[in-house]
mmCIF file of C-alpha atoms in Angstrom:
data_model
loop_
_atom_site.group_PDB
_atom_site.id
_atom_site.type_symbol
_atom_site.label_atom_id
_atom_site.label_comp_id
_atom_site.label_asym_id
_atom_site.label_seq_id
_atom_site.Cartn_x
_atom_site.Cartn_y
_atom_site.Cartn_z
ATOM 1 C CA MET E 1 28.974 -79.668 44.189
ATOM 2 C CA LYS E 2 26.248 -77.648 42.652
ATOM 3 C CA LEU E 3 24.669 -75.064 44.808
ATOM 4 C CA VAL E 4 20.921 -75.153 44.776
ATOM 5 C CA LEU E 5 18.702 -72.175 45.488
ATOM 6 C CA TYR E 6 18.011 -71.553 49.095
ATOM 7 C CA ILE E 7 14.978 -69.443 49.704
ATOM 8 C CA PHE E 8 13.671 -67.564 52.789
ATOM 9 C CA ILE E 9 12.194 -64.277 53.792
ATOM 10 C CA LEU E 10 14.709 -61.526 54.415
ATOM 11 C CA SER E 11 13.209 -58.638 56.169
ATOM 12 C CA VAL E 12 14.134 -56.862 59.443
ATOM 13 C CA SER E 13 12.609 -54.024 61.398
ATOM 14 C CA PHE E 14 12.147 -50.672 59.726
ATOM 15 C CA GLY E 15 10.626 -48.360 62.297
ATOM 16 C CA ALA E 16 7.768 -47.750 64.652
ATOM 17 C CA PHE E 17 4.158 -46.680 64.504
ATOM 18 C CA SER E 18 1.744 -45.700 67.215
ATOM 19 C CA GLN E 19 0.389 -49.239 67.630
ATOM 20 C CA ASP E 20 0.788 -52.345 69.745
ATOM 21 C CA THR E 21 4.400 -53.145 68.742
ATOM 22 C CA LEU E 22 7.176 -52.056 66.457
ATOM 23 C CA VAL E 23 6.637 -52.948 62.873
ATOM 24 C CA VAL E 24 9.167 -55.756 62.371
ATOM 25 C CA PHE E 25 9.200 -58.097 59.425
ATOM 26 C CA ASP E 26 10.594 -61.526 60.231
ATOM 27 C CA ARG E 27 13.294 -63.609 58.483
ATOM 28 C CA PRO E 28 12.275 -67.182 59.124
ATOM 29 C CA GLY E 29 15.265 -69.408 59.445
ATOM 30 C CA VAL E 30 17.534 -66.868 60.984
ATOM 31 C CA ALA E 31 16.809 -64.428 63.816
ATOM 32 C CA ASP E 32 13.055 -63.996 64.040
ATOM 33 C CA SER E 33 11.898 -61.031 66.153
ATOM 34 C CA PRO E 34 9.566 -61.468 69.153
ATOM 35 C CA TYR E 35 7.207 -58.737 68.040
ATOM 36 C CA LEU E 36 3.703 -59.597 66.821
ATOM 37 C CA VAL E 37 1.760 -58.280 63.906
ATOM 38 C CA PRO E 38 -0.399 -55.322 64.995
ATOM 39 C CA GLU E 39 -4.055 -55.945 65.355
ATOM 40 C CA LYS E 40 -6.291 -55.579 62.251
ATOM 41 C CA THR E 41 -3.215 -55.876 60.119
ATOM 42 C CA TYR E 42 -1.686 -58.506 57.735
ATOM 43 C CA PHE E 43 1.978 -58.750 56.957
ATOM 44 C CA LEU E 44 2.778 -60.203 53.552
ATOM 45 C CA GLU E 45 6.489 -60.955 53.260
ATOM 46 C CA SER E 46 8.336 -62.418 50.249
ATOM 47 C CA GLY E 47 11.910 -63.016 49.143
ATOM 48 C CA ILE E 48 14.113 -65.050 46.829
ATOM 49 C CA GLY E 49 17.827 -65.855 46.821
ATOM 50 C CA PHE E 50 20.426 -66.750 44.153
ATOM 51 C CA SER E 51 23.599 -68.694 44.404
ATOM 52 C CA ASP E 52 26.284 -68.821 41.686
ATOM 53 C CA GLN E 53 24.534 -71.755 39.951
ATOM 54 C CA SER E 54 20.847 -70.814 40.279
ATOM 55 C CA GLU E 55 18.659 -71.622 37.365
ATOM 56 C CA ALA E 56 15.593 -69.822 35.799
ATOM 57 C CA SER E 57 13.306 -72.567 37.147
ATOM 58 C CA ASP E 58 14.265 -71.512 40.698
ATOM 59 C CA LEU E 59 12.109 -68.399 40.176
ATOM 60 C CA LEU E 60 9.089 -70.656 40.378
ATOM 61 C CA TYR E 61 9.645 -71.103 44.200
ATOM 62 C CA PRO E 62 9.832 -67.720 45.978
ATOM 63 C CA SER E 63 9.187 -67.569 49.655
ATOM 64 C CA ILE E 64 5.762 -66.097 50.667
ATOM 65 C CA MET E 65 4.573 -65.664 54.319
ATOM 66 C CA ILE E 66 1.308 -64.254 55.614
ATOM 67 C CA ARG E 67 1.248 -63.244 59.324
ATOM 68 C CA LYS E 68 -1.952 -62.323 61.223
ATOM 69 C CA ARG E 69 -2.801 -61.757 64.875
ATOM 70 C CA ILE E 70 -5.378 -64.239 65.967
ATOM 71 C CA PHE E 71 -5.550 -63.633 69.706
ATOM 72 C CA LYS E 72 -4.330 -60.786 71.871
ATOM 73 C CA THR E 73 -0.882 -62.216 72.334
ATOM 74 C CA THR E 74 -0.788 -64.863 69.465
ATOM 75 C CA GLU E 75 0.188 -64.643 65.824
ATOM 76 C CA LEU E 76 -0.529 -67.159 63.027
ATOM 77 C CA ARG E 77 2.085 -67.670 60.291
ATOM 78 C CA LEU E 78 1.408 -69.495 57.007
ATOM 79 C CA ALA E 79 4.237 -69.787 54.468
ATOM 80 C CA THR E 80 5.682 -71.609 51.466
ATOM 81 C CA SER E 81 9.418 -72.035 50.692
ATOM 82 C CA THR E 82 10.594 -70.949 54.118
ATOM 83 C CA PHE E 83 12.892 -73.189 56.160
ATOM 84 C CA PRO E 84 15.649 -73.023 58.843
ATOM 85 C CA GLN E 85 18.759 -71.735 57.100
ATOM 86 C CA SER E 86 20.872 -74.913 57.601
ATOM 87 C CA ILE E 87 22.608 -76.146 54.497
ATOM 88 C CA ARG E 88 22.740 -79.713 56.047
ATOM 89 C CA LEU E 89 19.059 -79.819 56.602
ATOM 90 C CA MET E 90 18.079 -78.055 53.317
ATOM 91 C CA ARG E 91 20.078 -80.472 51.246
ATOM 92 C CA GLN E 92 18.111 -83.432 52.619
ATOM 93 C CA ILE E 93 14.714 -81.751 52.331
ATOM 94 C CA THR E 94 14.830 -79.985 48.901
ATOM 95 C CA GLU E 95 16.578 -82.862 47.060
ATOM 96 C CA GLN E 96 13.311 -84.734 47.339
ATOM 97 C CA SER E 97 11.009 -81.842 46.543
ATOM 98 C CA PRO E 98 11.649 -78.065 46.292
ATOM 99 C CA ILE E 99 8.087 -77.267 47.360
ATOM 100 C CA LEU E 100 7.880 -76.552 51.096
ATOM 101 C CA GLY E 101 4.857 -75.585 53.252
ATOM 102 C CA SER E 102 4.960 -74.204 56.693
ATOM 103 C CA ILE E 103 2.524 -73.409 59.454
ATOM 104 C CA GLY E 104 3.358 -71.840 62.794
ATOM 105 C CA ALA E 105 2.396 -69.708 65.729
ATOM 106 C CA LYS E 106 4.209 -67.037 67.662
ATOM 107 C CA GLN E 107 3.241 -66.410 71.391
ATOM 108 C CA ARG E 108 4.349 -63.324 73.241
ATOM 109 C CA ILE E 109 5.582 -63.960 76.796
ATOM 110 C CA VAL E 110 7.000 -60.665 78.099
ATOM 111 C CA ARG E 111 6.652 -57.052 76.863
ATOM 112 C CA GLU E 112 9.959 -55.099 76.627
ATOM 113 C CA LYS E 113 10.505 -52.792 79.603
ATOM 114 C CA LYS E 114 13.812 -51.144 80.586
ATOM 115 C CA TRP E 115 16.346 -53.980 80.843
ATOM 116 C CA ILE E 116 13.808 -56.677 80.192
ATOM 117 C CA PRO E 117 13.821 -57.751 76.522
ATOM 118 C CA GLU E 118 10.667 -58.390 74.382
ATOM 119 C CA THR E 119 10.266 -62.146 74.616
ATOM 120 C CA ALA E 120 8.208 -64.669 72.636
ATOM 121 C CA VAL E 121 8.158 -68.348 71.840
ATOM 122 C CA ILE E 122 7.551 -69.642 68.321
ATOM 123 C CA LEU E 123 6.487 -73.120 67.038
ATOM 124 C CA ASN E 124 6.915 -73.847 63.435
ATOM 125 C CA SER E 125 6.281 -76.960 61.300
ATOM 126 C CA TYR E 126 7.668 -77.623 57.781
ATOM 127 C CA TYR E 127 6.782 -80.293 55.244
ATOM 128 C CA ASN E 128 7.113 -81.206 51.623
ATOM 129 C CA PHE E 129 5.696 -83.830 49.332
ATOM 130 C CA SER E 130 7.572 -86.279 47.114
ATOM 131 C CA ASN E 131 7.149 -86.009 43.270
ATOM 132 C CA MET E 132 5.358 -89.273 42.642
ATOM 133 C CA ASN E 133 2.265 -90.313 40.777
ATOM 134 C CA LYS E 134 0.476 -90.499 44.164
ATOM 135 C CA PRO E 135 1.936 -87.625 46.186
ATOM 136 C CA LYS E 136 2.817 -88.336 49.823
ATOM 137 C CA LEU E 137 4.502 -86.589 52.713
ATOM 138 C CA ALA E 138 8.275 -86.769 52.126
ATOM 139 C CA ASN E 139 9.618 -84.862 55.015
ATOM 140 C CA PHE E 140 8.374 -83.304 58.275
ATOM 141 C CA VAL E 141 10.427 -80.886 60.503
ATOM 142 C CA TRP E 142 9.288 -78.913 63.493
ATOM 143 C CA GLU E 143 11.095 -76.356 65.638
ATOM 144 C CA MET E 144 10.713 -74.334 68.810
ATOM 145 C CA GLN E 145 12.500 -70.989 69.351
ATOM 146 C CA LEU E 146 12.826 -68.585 72.181
ATOM 147 C CA LEU E 147 12.938 -65.075 70.701
ATOM 148 C CA PHE E 148 14.325 -61.910 72.303
ATOM 149 C CA GLN E 149 14.796 -58.350 71.304
ATOM 150 C CA SER E 150 16.402 -55.491 73.142
ATOM 151 C CA THR E 151 16.053 -51.916 71.911
ATOM 152 C CA LEU E 152 19.114 -50.228 73.388
ATOM 153 C CA THR E 153 18.843 -46.793 71.639
ATOM 154 C CA ASN E 154 16.707 -45.232 68.971
ATOM 155 C CA TRP E 155 19.220 -46.364 66.370
ATOM 156 C CA PHE E 156 20.530 -49.750 67.716
ATOM 157 C CA SER E 157 18.847 -52.971 68.801
ATOM 158 C CA ILE E 158 19.743 -56.674 69.215
ATOM 159 C CA ASN E 159 17.561 -59.610 68.543
ATOM 160 C CA TYR E 160 18.647 -63.129 69.551
ATOM 161 C CA ASN E 161 17.091 -66.650 69.410
ATOM 162 C CA PHE E 162 17.761 -70.018 70.979
ATOM 163 C CA GLY E 163 16.095 -73.074 69.577
ATOM 164 C CA TYR E 164 15.573 -76.759 69.024
ATOM 165 C CA ILE E 165 14.851 -78.367 65.619
ATOM 166 C CA HIS E 166 13.663 -81.959 65.065
ATOM 167 C CA PHE E 167 13.863 -83.429 61.582
ATOM 168 C CA ALA E 168 11.122 -85.999 62.448
ATOM 169 C CA THR E 169 11.357 -88.056 59.283
ATOM 170 C CA GLU E 170 15.094 -88.997 59.950
ATOM 171 C CA ASN E 171 14.839 -88.546 63.837
ATOM 172 C CA GLN E 172 17.637 -85.991 63.712
ATOM 173 C CA HIS E 173 18.047 -83.294 66.364
ATOM 174 C CA TYR E 174 19.563 -79.854 66.140
ATOM 175 C CA LEU E 175 20.303 -76.907 68.558
ATOM 176 C CA ASN E 176 20.651 -73.428 67.094
ATOM 177 C CA GLN E 177 21.307 -69.884 68.055
ATOM 178 C CA SER E 178 21.401 -66.561 66.311
ATOM 179 C CA THR E 179 22.355 -62.979 67.185
ATOM 180 C CA CYS E 180 21.529 -60.058 64.978
ATOM 181 C CA PHE E 181 22.679 -56.438 65.389
ATOM 182 C CA ASN E 182 20.341 -53.863 63.849
ATOM 183 C CA PHE E 183 21.397 -50.305 62.988
ATOM 184 C CA GLN E 184 18.824 -47.636 62.086
ATOM 185 C CA LEU E 185 20.874 -45.519 59.623
ATOM 186 C CA THR E 186 18.107 -43.072 58.688
ATOM 187 C CA LYS E 187 14.337 -42.880 59.249
ATOM 188 C CA LYS E 188 13.851 -45.151 56.278
ATOM 189 C CA THR E 189 17.070 -47.180 55.944
ATOM 190 C CA SER E 190 18.551 -49.740 58.344
ATOM 191 C CA ALA E 191 21.460 -52.220 58.244
ATOM 192 C CA PHE E 192 22.052 -55.539 60.041
ATOM 193 C CA VAL E 193 24.856 -57.948 60.640
ATOM 194 C CA GLU E 194 24.243 -61.418 62.140
ATOM 195 C CA ASN E 195 25.815 -64.641 63.299
ATOM 196 C CA PHE E 196 23.807 -67.828 63.475
ATOM 197 C CA ASN E 197 24.835 -71.488 64.005
ATOM 198 C CA TYR E 198 23.472 -75.015 63.980
ATOM 199 C CA VAL E 199 24.697 -77.948 65.971
ATOM 200 C CA SER E 200 23.662 -81.425 65.155
ATOM 201 C CA LEU E 201 23.423 -83.776 68.202
ATOM 202 C CA HIS E 202 24.471 -86.616 65.845
ATOM 203 C CA SER E 203 27.646 -84.980 64.449
ATOM 204 C CA ASP E 204 30.756 -83.185 65.626
ATOM 205 C CA SER E 205 30.604 -80.673 62.706
ATOM 206 C CA PRO E 206 28.795 -77.450 63.597
ATOM 207 C CA GLU E 207 27.505 -75.137 60.867
ATOM 208 C CA ILE E 208 28.795 -71.578 61.307
ATOM 209 C CA CYS E 209 26.931 -68.938 59.439
ATOM 210 C CA TYR E 210 26.604 -65.147 59.068
ATOM 211 C CA ASP E 211 24.666 -62.613 57.015
ATOM 212 C CA PHE E 212 24.519 -58.821 56.519
ATOM 213 C CA GLY E 213 22.418 -56.458 54.515
ATOM 214 C CA PHE E 214 20.270 -53.359 54.212
ATOM 215 C CA THR E 215 16.536 -52.581 54.325
ATOM 216 C CA HIS E 216 14.760 -49.561 52.986
ATOM 217 C CA LEU E 217 11.241 -48.289 53.562
ATOM 218 C CA LEU E 218 9.701 -47.265 50.223
ATOM 219 C CA THR E 219 6.401 -46.184 51.888
ATOM 220 C CA LYS E 220 5.145 -46.595 55.409
ATOM 221 C CA ASN E 221 3.715 -49.976 54.364
ATOM 222 C CA ILE E 222 6.302 -51.368 51.931
ATOM 223 C CA GLN E 223 9.886 -52.330 52.573
ATOM 224 C CA VAL E 224 12.575 -53.738 50.301
ATOM 225 C CA ASP E 225 15.860 -55.371 51.341
ATOM 226 C CA LEU E 226 19.071 -56.867 50.012
ATOM 227 C CA SER E 227 21.464 -59.130 51.873
ATOM 228 C CA TYR E 228 24.263 -61.694 51.657
ATOM 229 C CA ILE E 229 24.181 -64.975 53.600
ATOM 230 C CA ALA E 230 27.068 -67.400 54.031
ATOM 231 C CA ASN E 231 27.078 -70.840 55.496
ATOM 232 C CA ARG E 232 30.210 -72.907 56.360
ATOM 233 C CA PHE E 233 29.735 -76.615 56.707
ATOM 234 C CA ASN E 234 32.316 -79.487 56.365
ATOM 235 C CA GLN E 235 35.010 -76.973 55.277
ATOM 236 C CA ALA E 236 32.729 -75.850 52.362
ATOM 237 C CA HIS E 237 31.354 -72.273 51.908
ATOM 238 C CA TYR E 238 27.792 -71.668 50.556
ATOM 239 C CA GLY E 239 26.945 -68.138 49.647
ATOM 240 C CA THR E 240 23.642 -66.607 48.500
ATOM 241 C CA ILE E 241 22.447 -63.190 47.597
ATOM 242 C CA LEU E 242 18.945 -62.505 48.652
ATOM 243 C CA GLY E 243 16.293 -59.814 47.901
ATOM 244 C CA GLY E 244 12.933 -59.264 49.493
ATOM 245 C CA ILE E 245 9.816 -57.132 49.632
ATOM 246 C CA SER E 246 7.340 -56.863 52.407
ATOM 247 C CA PHE E 247 3.884 -55.294 52.712
ATOM 248 C CA ARG E 248 1.785 -54.102 55.689
ATOM 249 C CA ILE E 249 -1.911 -54.457 54.788
ATOM 250 C CA CYS E 250 -4.450 -52.836 57.099
ATOM 251 C CA GLU E 251 -8.034 -54.107 57.412
ATOM 252 C CA ASN E 252 -10.767 -51.663 56.594
#
């Protein structure tokens, strides 16, 4: 079966500044962090992935996300071509239309302190439109995730999520979890390895996944990263190489 291009934003944390939180770029679809964008700051995050049968036209649909603090403990997220990293779900969604929109919000619940992890809840909605003479909504998906991160040392941290996904168009229900281990190799370079899984409440076949990669801080406001992601579903393996770039933009 032909592998289509699966796109999402790739970035992970790269360091700390004297501000409200650690600077952490998210990776929608896998283990989002609970940290919010600092006040008076925009995060612009982008990425693209390639499988062994990607085509040049796939370059037309990179992922782009803009994140902005709108209240003291709330962050707004607007994106295109981001989606939960489930092969089962993505096959159903992107076969009708590859153009995906997303809007969501992240709400901080607890600040990290000693053994208490940084904790937040995120609500995301995803939609696309069918390619018809009269465009109409083709699919609608929403999710709720609990996000946690524990910074154990100055070079090692763990972020982990637990969530529920509802494919409303087909009335399908999923549970998912992810656990990501982050290693700060140098002041500018970090590595991560992660396990994440999806369980359909309508099927006995879970989707077992993992990814690993590196991030590098080019400047204090620009990060690039490279990773490999693998999904296993119905005894088939789906592999994708991903690259990303993320920007921190401060208001004047």
